[in-house]
Amino acid sequence: MRSPPESTVDRALASFQAALDGDRLAHAYLVVGSLRDEALPFAQGALARLFCRGVVRPCGDCPACRQVAERRHTDIVWIEPEKKSRVVGIDRIRDLQHVVYQTSFEGGWKAVVLVAADRVGEEASNAFLKTLEEPPPRCLFLLLTDAPQAVMATIKSRCQRIVLSSEPDVLPDPWRERLLAILADPGPQGLTGALLRSTRLDKLLSELRESVAEAEKAAVADDDEVSDETLLARIEARYRGMRSMVVRGILLWYRDLLMCVSGGGADCLRYPEREAELRRAAEALNHADAFRNLQIVEGMQRQFDRNMPADTVIQGAFGQLNG
Amino acid sequence: MKIVIGKDAVMTGLQLVHGVVGARPTLPVLSNVLLQAQEDRLWLTTTDLEVTMRCAVEAKVAKAGATTLPAKRILSIMRELPADNIEIETDEKHSSSITCGSSFFKILGLSVDDFPPVPKYEGGHVFTLEQRVLKEMLQKTSYAASADETRYILNGTLMSFKANKLTMVATDGRRLALTEHELEFPKEAETDAIVPTKAVNELLRVLKDDGAVKVHLSKNQAGFEFDDVLLITKLIEGTYPNFRQVIPSQCDQRITVEREAFLIALKRVALLTSEKSSSIKLAFGKNKLKISASSPDVGEAHETVSIKYAGKEIAVAFNPDYVIEPLRNLANDEIYVELTDELSPGVIKCDVPFIYVLMPMRVS
């Protein structure tokens, strides 16, 4: 597991501590950043500061600190996407309301951590919104996400935003390079070319899933308490996060194509190292095609969110894309 | 831990506490019952973090100690064992051996350290009343509490200790049940608490007809202590709506009805209600009450009950369940139905401090 970028998370935690000390805590925070490397470490740190019973908070040694670290504190509810669809359902939100509107078990704060807040279904989001609108005192909501654009706007507007990463969706290498190789390769034109590209992208996603599974299995190899079901859920969640980065990577490519069609220079490009290929591909495009490409790629993410099969989504999109 | 315990004793304890264990516990250890053996007693504790139930039963303690074991499974095992002494021995790895006659079970438990500590009610006030009184008050009111989770403040029963009275209220916004009991306590002990429905249901299950119950009320918790049982519950946060303002100060007509006959007739006629037509009509005339129900796609039913009434004729429609529930939970032979017209709230009273307000249904 990569170590978190200390400066960002630590700075955010210092601000959180200052707000806590000054009795200025907001009731809800939208924490934007990589879930594993930034948002979750921030949530653990913030909760340790909130619940610690030591003199210097967080002491890391008191029962509360240990319970926070082991996710078994009685006044903290952790909600994560469930089942194969990786969605937070309405039932989980209803269960949560019991905890929120009752007094705390230990007589102090209560906290709710919504991991992957972008994966809350529409019905559940509306139910959750009601809770956010009328929060009881001494109840903290932490909504963690690496895709803030997918969180319902009315929920976002009720949260104070903590941005831990300016680029939460950047695909790491070697996947980024492999994706660019697929996008930059002109290959044959027409249906044959589209089929070839979609097959290569489908293969990339399959390998990405295998890589994620291996990494997650290695991360819990020594932890007997993680059940097979939990492990599968983590793999699926992580893979979906990475897949969103792939879609964003494709979106940035077609954004660059639009820039080239519009006469933008290298300083406008997100992939300046691929300027030559981008300009070559842009020669065959007009503005309307370039705009339409962006809409098609945005549609891919929506289709993935609706749990459509990856090969169907990819083939459908590449069959329509120009350039 | 090593104990020898009679089957009856352990079954009594497990049956008292197992109802608290939830179907979907948020922590694995919440599926377990905490067993603590000390000084010839076995303490059993379960919690779902909302309600914590603890009780003690007699046991021969050869070696004091504690463990946690899966509650439902232990209950199933104990139920099937012969009526004999049962030996339970636990090792350091939280594995427990259960021996009874020739039966042997080895059950894997979880660490006692993982089990949430029993909440402490610091500060607050203590009120003492008879178990029978508390149980009857809960029976007379709790059914009216809302099950709609969006109206969280109504998902419980209000216990208001004020003016030397315990007032208990439950409402779902369409009907309201209130009962009172005289109780002496100092002025500074006056307080309100909204007890969640799960805790109320557990209390109704475990309270007995004899003996006293101590009610501990603090800011965050309510504790009910009686015999060797302790039930601690979280409270619902917030201020209960001003229920006094929905109780009509005066109604035009007061009708005396025999409760049992009214209840039986209601149950019969209510069989002809349907989802589309869920109301029953009560037509009060001179010394008779005509109860009728009509569903276009089912049929119709009507029944007449004798009453003591000489006032003007009034016809009003109610949800039958809302009339049946208070009648079922009262013990009085006669009840009084107070009405003004077909659109004003109806009131049910009896010769004990009990008021039930219900909204009529508008029917064409």
XYZ file of C-alpha atoms in Angstrom:
687
model
C 0.000 0.000 0.000
C 1.356 3.383 -0.947
C 1.970 5.771 1.898
C -0.357 8.775 1.826
C 0.982 12.126 0.702
C 1.629 13.232 4.256
C 1.537 16.923 3.735
C -2.011 17.046 2.329
C -3.633 14.671 4.799
C -1.696 16.059 7.742
C -2.572 19.630 6.826
C -6.235 18.677 6.573
C -6.067 16.900 9.921
C -4.447 19.939 11.526
C -7.319 22.096 10.237
C -9.801 19.552 11.526
C -8.120 19.581 14.947
C -8.226 23.379 15.032
C -11.944 23.346 14.187
C -12.563 20.711 16.864
C -10.632 22.677 19.484
C -12.458 25.851 18.545
C -15.866 24.120 18.599
C -16.261 25.048 14.938
C -16.688 21.616 13.382
C -19.074 21.419 10.462
C -21.644 18.654 10.782
C -20.650 17.103 7.451
C -17.471 16.979 5.366
C -17.068 15.792 1.790
C -13.547 14.394 1.711
C -12.247 14.289 -1.866
C -9.226 12.199 -2.628
C -7.989 8.717 -3.354
C -10.035 6.537 -1.026
C -7.275 4.236 0.074
C -4.350 6.604 0.227
C -5.932 9.884 1.300
C -9.603 9.902 2.266
C -9.567 6.828 4.522
C -6.374 7.832 6.394
C -7.925 11.274 6.873
C -11.166 9.756 8.203
C -9.284 7.498 10.633
C -7.197 10.447 11.824
C -10.169 12.755 12.220
C -12.192 10.149 14.121
C -9.265 9.349 16.395
C -9.053 13.062 17.244
C -12.796 13.198 17.879
C -13.088 10.121 20.095
C -9.645 9.907 21.770
C -9.730 10.056 25.564
C -6.034 10.809 25.933
C -4.538 14.134 26.949
C -2.798 14.703 23.625
C -5.235 13.751 20.911
C -4.953 11.352 19.235
C -2.843 9.369 21.692
C -3.107 6.200 19.591
C -3.071 4.118 22.751
C -6.425 4.569 24.491
C -9.296 2.092 23.870
C -11.110 4.666 21.731
C -8.099 5.176 19.442
C -7.690 1.410 19.064
C -11.403 0.951 18.367
C -11.305 3.679 15.717
C -8.282 2.079 14.050
C -9.972 -1.355 14.091
C -13.286 0.095 12.908
C -15.159 -1.279 15.926
C -15.999 1.874 17.848
C -19.586 1.617 19.040
C -20.492 5.199 18.089
C -19.083 5.127 14.557
C -21.031 3.701 11.642
C -19.045 2.718 8.560
C -21.060 2.399 5.389
C -19.502 0.954 2.268
C -20.972 -0.096 -1.089
C -22.355 -3.603 -0.885
C -23.111 -6.576 -3.066
C -21.984 -7.088 -6.628
C -23.513 -3.807 -7.761
C -21.249 -1.883 -5.332
C -24.029 0.494 -4.387
C -25.084 1.813 -0.961
C -28.742 0.842 -0.719
C -31.682 2.458 1.025
C -31.679 -0.199 3.767
C -28.223 0.827 4.941
C -29.295 4.472 5.050
C -32.388 3.558 7.101
C -30.249 1.554 9.539
C -28.009 4.572 9.830
C -30.896 6.826 10.843
C -31.452 4.720 13.957
C -27.941 5.493 15.082
C -28.023 9.142 14.090
C -31.224 10.033 15.889
C -30.518 8.108 19.067
C -28.184 9.165 21.833
C -24.650 7.859 21.553
C -23.589 4.602 23.206
C -20.809 6.202 25.211
C -22.451 9.556 25.785
C -20.253 11.647 23.479
C -19.974 12.145 19.724
C -21.457 9.937 17.033
C -19.953 9.652 13.569
C -20.978 8.257 10.215
C -18.388 7.455 7.559
C -19.774 6.980 4.069
C -17.013 5.336 2.058
C -17.444 5.969 -1.690
C -20.204 8.530 -1.277
C -20.501 8.567 -5.073
C -21.898 5.022 -4.933
C -25.077 5.904 -3.050
C -28.203 5.068 -5.061
C -30.717 7.789 -5.911
C -33.384 6.638 -3.446
C -30.793 6.210 -0.727
C -29.300 9.640 -1.531
C -32.674 11.296 -1.034
C -33.180 9.521 2.294
C -29.659 10.475 3.342
C -30.295 14.074 2.339
C -33.082 14.280 4.924
C -30.625 13.151 7.597
C -28.060 15.705 6.454
C -30.673 18.470 6.504
C -31.670 17.899 10.122
C -28.518 16.675 11.816
C -28.681 16.078 15.556
C -26.031 17.781 17.679
C -22.635 16.129 18.164
C -22.979 13.940 15.098
C -20.268 14.086 12.417
C -20.694 12.891 8.839
C -17.620 12.110 6.738
C -18.417 11.442 3.085
C -15.407 10.017 1.296
C -15.145 10.034 -2.476
C -12.697 9.958 -5.327
C -15.419 10.974 -7.798
C -17.068 14.075 -6.323
C -18.784 14.813 -9.639
C -20.926 11.698 -9.088
C -22.198 12.818 -5.664
C -25.680 14.335 -5.692
C -25.397 18.132 -5.831
C -27.865 18.638 -2.976
C -25.742 16.402 -0.756
C -22.537 18.202 -1.735
C -24.099 21.556 -0.949
C -24.695 20.482 2.657
C -21.100 19.430 3.241
C -17.905 21.337 3.797
C -15.410 20.148 1.198
C -11.936 18.906 2.108
C -9.870 18.328 -1.024
C -6.929 16.052 -0.363
C -5.938 15.542 -3.960
C -6.198 17.899 -6.879
C -5.978 14.981 -9.278
C -7.959 12.208 -7.649
C -8.636 10.420 -10.906
C -5.178 10.116 -12.467
C -4.520 6.631 -13.785
C -1.152 5.313 -12.547
C 1.488 3.865 -14.836
C 1.862 1.434 -16.542
C -1.903 1.574 -17.170
C -1.798 5.188 -18.301
C 0.860 4.497 -20.923
C -0.955 1.393 -22.145
C -4.200 3.316 -22.462
C -2.508 6.105 -24.421
C -0.906 3.533 -26.716
C -4.382 2.186 -27.561
C -5.871 5.642 -28.094
C -2.938 6.992 -30.112
C -2.670 4.008 -32.446
C -4.486 5.044 -35.665
C -4.901 1.392 -36.763
C -7.361 0.456 -39.489
C -10.331 2.746 -40.092
C -14.009 1.891 -39.758
C -15.599 -1.000 -37.902
C -12.485 -3.164 -37.989
C -10.469 -0.427 -36.268
C -13.185 0.156 -33.667
C -13.371 -3.550 -32.913
C -9.596 -3.795 -32.600
C -9.397 -0.840 -30.199
C -12.311 -2.016 -28.069
C -10.782 -5.508 -27.837
C -7.480 -4.008 -26.672
C -9.233 -1.804 -24.104
C -11.342 -4.719 -22.851
C -8.132 -6.728 -22.419
C -6.549 -3.816 -20.525
C -9.507 -3.711 -18.130
C -9.346 -7.480 -17.581
C -5.667 -7.244 -16.721
C -6.371 -4.249 -14.505
C -8.918 -6.296 -12.546
C -6.425 -9.155 -12.137
C -3.767 -6.735 -10.944
C -6.142 -5.153 -8.429
C -7.196 -8.599 -7.152
C -3.586 -9.651 -6.659
C -2.744 -6.423 -4.798
C -5.800 -6.695 -2.527
C -5.129 -10.362 -1.777
C -1.522 -9.551 -0.912
C -2.647 -6.672 1.330
C -4.828 -8.974 3.467
C -2.648 -12.070 3.293
C -1.828 -11.853 7.006
C -5.261 -10.735 8.142
C -7.486 -13.696 9.075
C -10.408 -11.456 9.954
C -11.069 -10.404 6.357
C -13.675 -12.794 4.959
C -13.730 -13.895 1.321
C -16.863 -11.814 0.832
C -15.181 -8.685 2.191
C -12.114 -9.338 0.052
C -14.231 -9.693 -3.096
C -16.100 -6.512 -2.194
C -12.825 -4.625 -1.757
C -11.470 -5.941 -5.063
C -14.648 -4.883 -6.865
C -14.630 -1.432 -5.248
C -10.970 -0.847 -6.063
C -11.390 -2.102 -9.623
C -14.359 0.183 -10.198
C -12.314 3.112 -8.940
C -9.497 2.242 -11.351
C -11.959 1.730 -14.208
C -13.328 5.230 -13.596
C -9.766 6.518 -13.932
C -9.481 4.711 -17.285
C -12.681 6.375 -18.501
C -11.375 9.720 -17.292
C -8.119 9.014 -19.133
C -10.111 8.435 -22.344
C -12.139 11.579 -21.692
C -8.937 13.638 -21.353
C -7.684 12.228 -24.669
C -10.816 13.346 -26.503
C -10.685 16.668 -24.652
C -7.181 17.144 -26.059
C -8.491 16.272 -29.534
C -11.115 19.017 -29.146
C -8.352 21.425 -28.099
C -6.373 20.539 -31.221
C -9.451 20.984 -33.460
C -9.980 24.386 -31.785
C -6.393 25.432 -32.497
C -5.102 25.187 -28.941
C -1.357 24.963 -28.319
C 0.644 22.315 -26.472
C 0.123 24.191 -23.190
C -3.622 23.371 -23.401
C -3.065 19.634 -23.654
C -3.327 17.128 -20.810
C -1.173 14.712 -22.838
C 1.438 17.085 -24.310
C 3.852 14.185 -24.846
C 1.342 12.815 -27.364
C 0.889 16.083 -29.248
C 1.991 14.702 -32.614
C -0.495 11.796 -32.537
C -3.260 14.080 -31.236
C -2.790 16.613 -34.038
C -2.702 13.858 -36.639
C -5.998 12.435 -35.337
C -7.537 15.917 -35.112
C -6.979 16.553 -38.824
C -9.881 14.224 -39.642
C -12.278 15.878 -37.152
C -14.531 18.905 -37.099
C -15.861 20.685 -33.970
C -19.147 18.796 -33.948
C -17.408 15.405 -34.102
C -14.982 16.406 -31.340
C -17.857 17.512 -29.065
C -19.813 14.374 -29.829
C -16.805 12.233 -28.879
C -16.773 13.816 -25.412
C -20.464 13.080 -24.955
C -19.936 9.452 -25.974
C -17.131 8.979 -23.425
C -19.215 10.623 -20.673
C -21.969 8.171 -21.568
C -19.520 5.292 -20.997
C -19.164 6.192 -17.323
C -22.935 6.407 -16.900
C -23.307 2.975 -18.473
C -20.632 1.537 -16.188
C -22.458 3.055 -13.210
C -25.578 1.203 -14.326
C -23.538 -2.028 -14.181
C -23.661 -2.687 -17.912
C -21.090 -5.309 -19.058
C -17.706 -3.772 -19.849
C -17.437 -5.266 -23.364
C -20.886 -3.922 -24.305
C -20.030 -0.428 -23.054
C -16.639 -0.328 -24.767
C -17.791 -1.752 -28.104
C -20.792 0.576 -28.129
C -18.616 3.634 -27.475
C -15.768 2.807 -29.867
C -18.279 1.996 -32.602
C -19.412 5.632 -32.445
C -16.188 7.520 -31.683
C -14.420 9.432 -34.428
C -10.675 9.936 -34.451
C -14.105 -19.954 33.259
C -15.646 -23.191 34.523
C -19.226 -23.499 35.754
C -21.950 -26.044 36.334
C -25.439 -24.725 35.739
C -28.934 -26.191 35.625
C -30.686 -26.259 32.260
C -33.644 -24.269 33.601
C -31.379 -21.521 34.945
C -29.362 -21.077 31.767
C -32.507 -21.205 29.605
C -34.151 -18.531 31.772
C -31.154 -16.271 31.316
C -30.756 -16.866 27.591
C -34.452 -16.399 26.880
C -34.360 -13.100 28.734
C -31.420 -11.648 26.828
C -31.466 -13.254 23.357
C -34.191 -10.953 21.967
C -31.755 -8.041 21.906
C -29.417 -9.733 19.424
C -30.118 -8.192 16.030
C -30.484 -9.969 12.701
C -27.756 -7.876 11.043
C -25.215 -6.962 13.731
C -22.724 -4.264 12.774
C -19.910 -5.980 14.682
C -19.388 -9.794 14.816
C -19.266 -9.788 18.625
C -22.802 -8.355 18.780
C -24.116 -11.792 17.718
C -22.686 -13.168 20.944
C -23.857 -13.324 24.525
C -21.316 -12.250 27.110
C -21.071 -14.832 29.916
C -19.391 -13.734 33.162
C -19.096 -16.195 36.041
C -18.431 -14.930 39.533
C -19.589 -15.696 43.092
C -22.097 -18.448 42.245
C -23.745 -16.331 39.578
C -23.599 -16.376 35.819
C -24.216 -12.954 34.275
C -25.511 -12.952 30.715
C -25.323 -9.784 28.594
C -26.367 -9.011 25.022
C -26.394 -5.744 23.140
C -27.125 -4.366 19.687
C -25.578 -1.016 20.752
C -29.117 0.392 21.008
C -30.410 -1.832 23.796
C -28.250 -3.709 26.299
C -29.810 -6.460 28.394
C -28.105 -8.079 31.345
C -29.364 -10.695 33.799
C -27.965 -13.068 36.402
C -28.804 -16.712 37.102
C -27.498 -19.109 39.735
C -24.572 -21.326 38.840
C -21.813 -23.256 40.614
C -18.667 -21.369 39.684
C -15.593 -23.622 39.847
C -13.400 -21.013 38.136
C -14.461 -17.403 37.678
C -14.014 -15.891 34.222
C -15.793 -14.658 31.133
C -16.300 -15.404 27.473
C -18.640 -14.558 24.622
C -20.525 -17.219 22.665
C -22.922 -16.993 19.698
C -26.263 -16.279 21.384
C -28.718 -17.934 19.016
C -26.618 -21.079 18.645
C -26.101 -21.440 22.394
C -29.824 -21.035 22.948
C -30.553 -23.756 20.361
C -28.036 -26.098 21.977
C -29.288 -25.511 25.521
C -32.883 -26.020 24.404
C -32.070 -29.465 23.010
C -29.968 -30.667 25.946
C -31.592 -33.002 28.512
C -32.897 -31.383 31.718
C -29.746 -31.863 33.690
C -26.720 -29.997 34.972
C -24.613 -28.501 32.201
C -20.877 -27.908 32.506
C -19.341 -25.033 30.592
C -15.567 -24.667 30.490
C -13.735 -22.018 28.496
C -10.072 -21.956 27.515
C -7.793 -18.991 26.836
C -8.629 -19.069 23.118
C -12.333 -18.384 23.851
C -13.261 -21.906 22.903
C -15.952 -23.343 25.213
C -16.694 -26.995 25.967
C -20.294 -27.726 26.885
C -20.944 -31.083 28.487
C -24.281 -32.491 29.575
C -24.578 -36.226 30.188
C -23.103 -37.850 27.111
C -23.552 -34.749 24.930
C -20.497 -32.666 24.153
C -20.166 -29.437 22.184
C -17.130 -27.318 21.497
C -18.107 -23.770 20.552
C -15.777 -21.069 19.305
C -16.343 -17.698 20.939
C -14.876 -14.226 20.626
C -12.737 -12.237 23.004
C -14.439 -10.541 25.940
C -12.367 -7.454 25.120
C -14.290 -7.051 21.849
C -17.651 -6.916 23.640
C -18.856 -3.339 24.170
C -18.823 -2.369 27.845
C -22.207 -2.088 29.552
C -23.113 1.617 29.329
C -22.945 3.546 32.567
C -25.661 5.977 33.414
C -23.784 8.696 35.180
C -25.766 11.363 36.947
C -29.443 11.503 36.156
C -32.321 10.467 38.397
C -33.842 7.266 39.698
C -37.585 6.631 39.889
C -39.111 3.564 41.512
C -42.477 2.097 40.582
C -44.148 -1.273 40.368
C -43.241 -3.469 37.413
C -46.939 -4.152 36.827
C -47.665 -0.423 36.570
C -44.837 0.225 34.114
C -45.849 -2.763 31.999
C -49.506 -1.714 31.901
C -48.599 1.857 30.977
C -46.405 0.632 28.120
C -49.125 -1.749 26.950
C -51.669 1.055 26.881
C -49.523 3.412 24.806
C -46.635 1.826 22.881
C -48.745 0.452 19.990
C -49.475 4.040 18.902
C -45.791 4.851 18.257
C -44.807 5.544 14.667
C -42.898 2.958 12.652
C -42.142 5.521 9.945
C -38.393 6.045 10.155
C -38.592 9.476 8.585
C -40.436 10.633 11.737
C -37.695 9.443 14.054
C -38.863 11.498 17.039
C -42.090 9.463 17.088
C -40.293 6.076 16.874
C -40.569 5.579 20.603
C -42.616 6.191 23.725
C -42.289 9.412 25.694
C -41.803 9.003 29.441
C -42.385 12.361 31.049
C -41.715 12.637 34.761
C -43.318 15.931 35.701
C -45.584 17.363 38.435
C -45.390 14.170 40.498
C -46.748 12.158 37.615
C -45.327 9.774 35.073
C -46.998 10.548 31.756
C -46.468 8.074 28.961
C -47.315 9.074 25.378
C -46.963 7.496 21.955
C -48.242 8.822 18.657
C -47.783 8.333 14.944
C -49.449 11.587 13.951
C -52.828 9.964 13.227
C -53.581 8.697 16.725
C -52.160 9.358 20.164
C -52.265 7.266 23.334
C -51.582 8.797 26.733
C -51.641 7.366 30.219
C -50.610 8.750 33.586
C -49.582 7.448 36.987
C -49.079 9.356 40.234
C -45.484 9.146 41.400
C -43.572 11.076 44.023
C -40.206 12.573 43.113
C -38.416 15.823 43.801
C -38.972 18.806 41.510
C -35.350 18.749 40.301
C -35.866 15.202 39.014
C -38.437 16.334 36.445
C -37.353 15.078 33.041
C -38.483 13.718 29.677
C -37.092 10.734 27.788
C -38.125 9.142 24.502
C -37.507 5.407 24.782
C -37.047 3.652 21.405
C -39.642 1.067 20.398
C -37.184 -1.831 20.502
C -36.458 -1.178 24.188
C -40.179 -0.799 24.905
C -40.902 -4.156 23.249
C -38.148 -5.820 25.252
C -39.511 -4.304 28.459
C -42.985 -5.592 27.651
C -41.455 -9.030 27.160
C -39.428 -9.197 30.364
C -41.305 -7.108 32.953
C -43.213 -9.174 35.504
C -46.385 -8.495 37.470
C -44.702 -8.484 40.900
C -41.913 -6.438 42.363
C -40.508 -2.992 41.776
C -38.529 -1.544 38.900
C -35.967 1.219 39.208
C -35.936 3.568 36.249
C -32.591 5.368 35.837
C -32.757 8.325 33.486
C -29.651 10.172 32.374
C -29.026 12.477 29.456
C -28.057 9.670 27.107
C -29.406 6.461 28.557
C -32.369 4.987 30.336
C -31.862 1.986 32.604
C -34.560 -0.333 33.927
C -33.458 -2.482 36.832
C -35.624 -5.156 38.388
C -35.007 -8.514 40.050
C -31.722 -9.627 38.504
C -32.352 -7.938 35.185
C -30.925 -4.695 33.826
C -32.045 -3.196 30.525
C -30.197 -0.117 29.295
C -31.268 1.720 26.187
C -30.187 4.727 24.189
C -32.772 7.480 23.919
C -34.183 9.222 20.888
C -32.679 12.692 20.604
C -34.844 15.745 20.213
C -37.925 17.322 21.738
C -41.194 15.415 21.648
C -44.008 17.353 19.938
C -46.431 19.220 22.197
C -48.957 16.413 22.523
C -51.303 18.319 24.854
C -52.444 20.563 22.032
C -53.893 17.690 19.988
C -56.103 16.463 22.820
C -59.575 18.036 22.375
C -60.494 19.988 25.477
C -64.178 19.185 25.078
C -66.352 17.003 22.857
C -70.086 17.416 22.286
C -71.159 13.815 22.771
C -70.034 11.137 25.219
C -71.067 7.548 24.523
C -70.626 4.639 26.928
C -69.730 1.381 25.169
C -69.080 -2.110 26.503
C -65.463 -2.667 25.528
C -65.447 -6.410 24.874
C -68.596 -6.406 22.724
C -67.352 -3.363 20.782
C -63.951 -4.986 20.192
C -65.382 -8.286 18.950
C -67.825 -6.544 16.608
C -65.057 -4.306 15.245
C -62.812 -7.288 14.538
C -65.607 -9.037 12.661
C -66.647 -6.067 10.543
C -63.022 -5.104 9.838
C -62.640 -8.372 7.922
C -64.485 -6.688 5.054
C -62.094 -3.766 4.698
C -59.562 -3.779 1.883
C -56.557 -1.771 0.743
C -58.824 0.436 -1.361
C -61.396 0.901 1.371
C -59.652 0.673 4.715
C -62.184 2.470 6.922
C -65.111 1.336 9.009
C -68.111 3.517 9.690
C -69.435 3.923 13.233
C -73.019 5.242 13.274
C -74.065 6.207 16.806
C -77.848 6.356 17.248
C -80.186 6.090 20.196
C -78.800 3.271 22.400
C -77.276 1.499 19.425
C -74.078 1.619 17.462
C -74.023 0.345 13.900
C -70.552 -0.679 12.702
C -70.258 -1.140 8.958
C -67.612 -1.702 6.317
C -67.949 -1.736 2.586
C -65.404 -2.529 -0.114
C -66.533 -2.249 -3.729
C -64.487 -5.257 -4.811
C -65.058 -7.420 -1.698
C -68.522 -6.854 -0.251
C -69.968 -5.349 2.893
C -70.589 -6.151 6.557
C -72.451 -4.508 9.401
C -73.179 -5.280 13.030
C -75.099 -3.514 15.776
C -73.876 -3.121 19.346
C -75.960 -1.877 22.306
C -74.697 1.323 23.877
C -75.858 3.901 26.424
C -76.569 6.966 24.342
C -79.413 9.404 23.925
C -77.709 12.252 22.048
C -77.808 13.307 18.405
C -76.970 10.824 15.678
C -73.331 10.911 14.589
C -71.623 8.844 11.899
C -67.842 8.821 11.717
C -65.259 6.679 9.887
C -62.019 5.397 11.399
C -59.205 3.047 10.487
C -60.427 -0.122 12.276
C -56.948 -1.032 13.564
C -56.716 2.343 15.276
C -59.906 1.590 17.228
C -59.141 -2.071 17.910
C -55.656 -1.524 19.371
C -56.594 0.604 22.406
C -59.593 -1.622 23.131
C -57.366 -4.690 23.047
C -54.890 -3.136 25.470
C -57.391 -1.867 28.023
C -58.885 -4.014 30.790
C -61.937 -1.886 31.684
C -65.417 -3.268 31.089
C -66.716 0.056 29.816
C -65.074 2.728 27.731
C -66.241 6.177 26.693
C -66.162 7.377 23.116
C -66.253 11.176 22.809
C -67.159 12.785 19.485
C -68.099 16.208 18.147
C -68.757 15.574 14.444
C -67.574 13.356 11.617
C -64.461 15.433 10.915
C -63.237 16.248 14.435
C -60.869 13.964 16.333
C -62.515 11.213 18.354
C -61.438 10.420 21.904
C -61.510 7.137 23.804
C -61.359 7.297 27.592
C -62.029 4.953 30.484
C -62.138 5.056 34.271
C -58.345 5.087 34.598
C -56.058 7.948 33.539
C -56.001 7.090 29.823
C -56.744 9.197 26.767
C -56.659 8.043 23.170
C -57.139 10.548 20.371
C -57.692 9.389 16.806
C -58.298 11.250 13.607
C -61.372 10.272 11.594
C -61.122 9.282 7.938
C -62.878 11.371 5.345
C -65.082 9.103 3.227
C -67.434 9.989 0.434
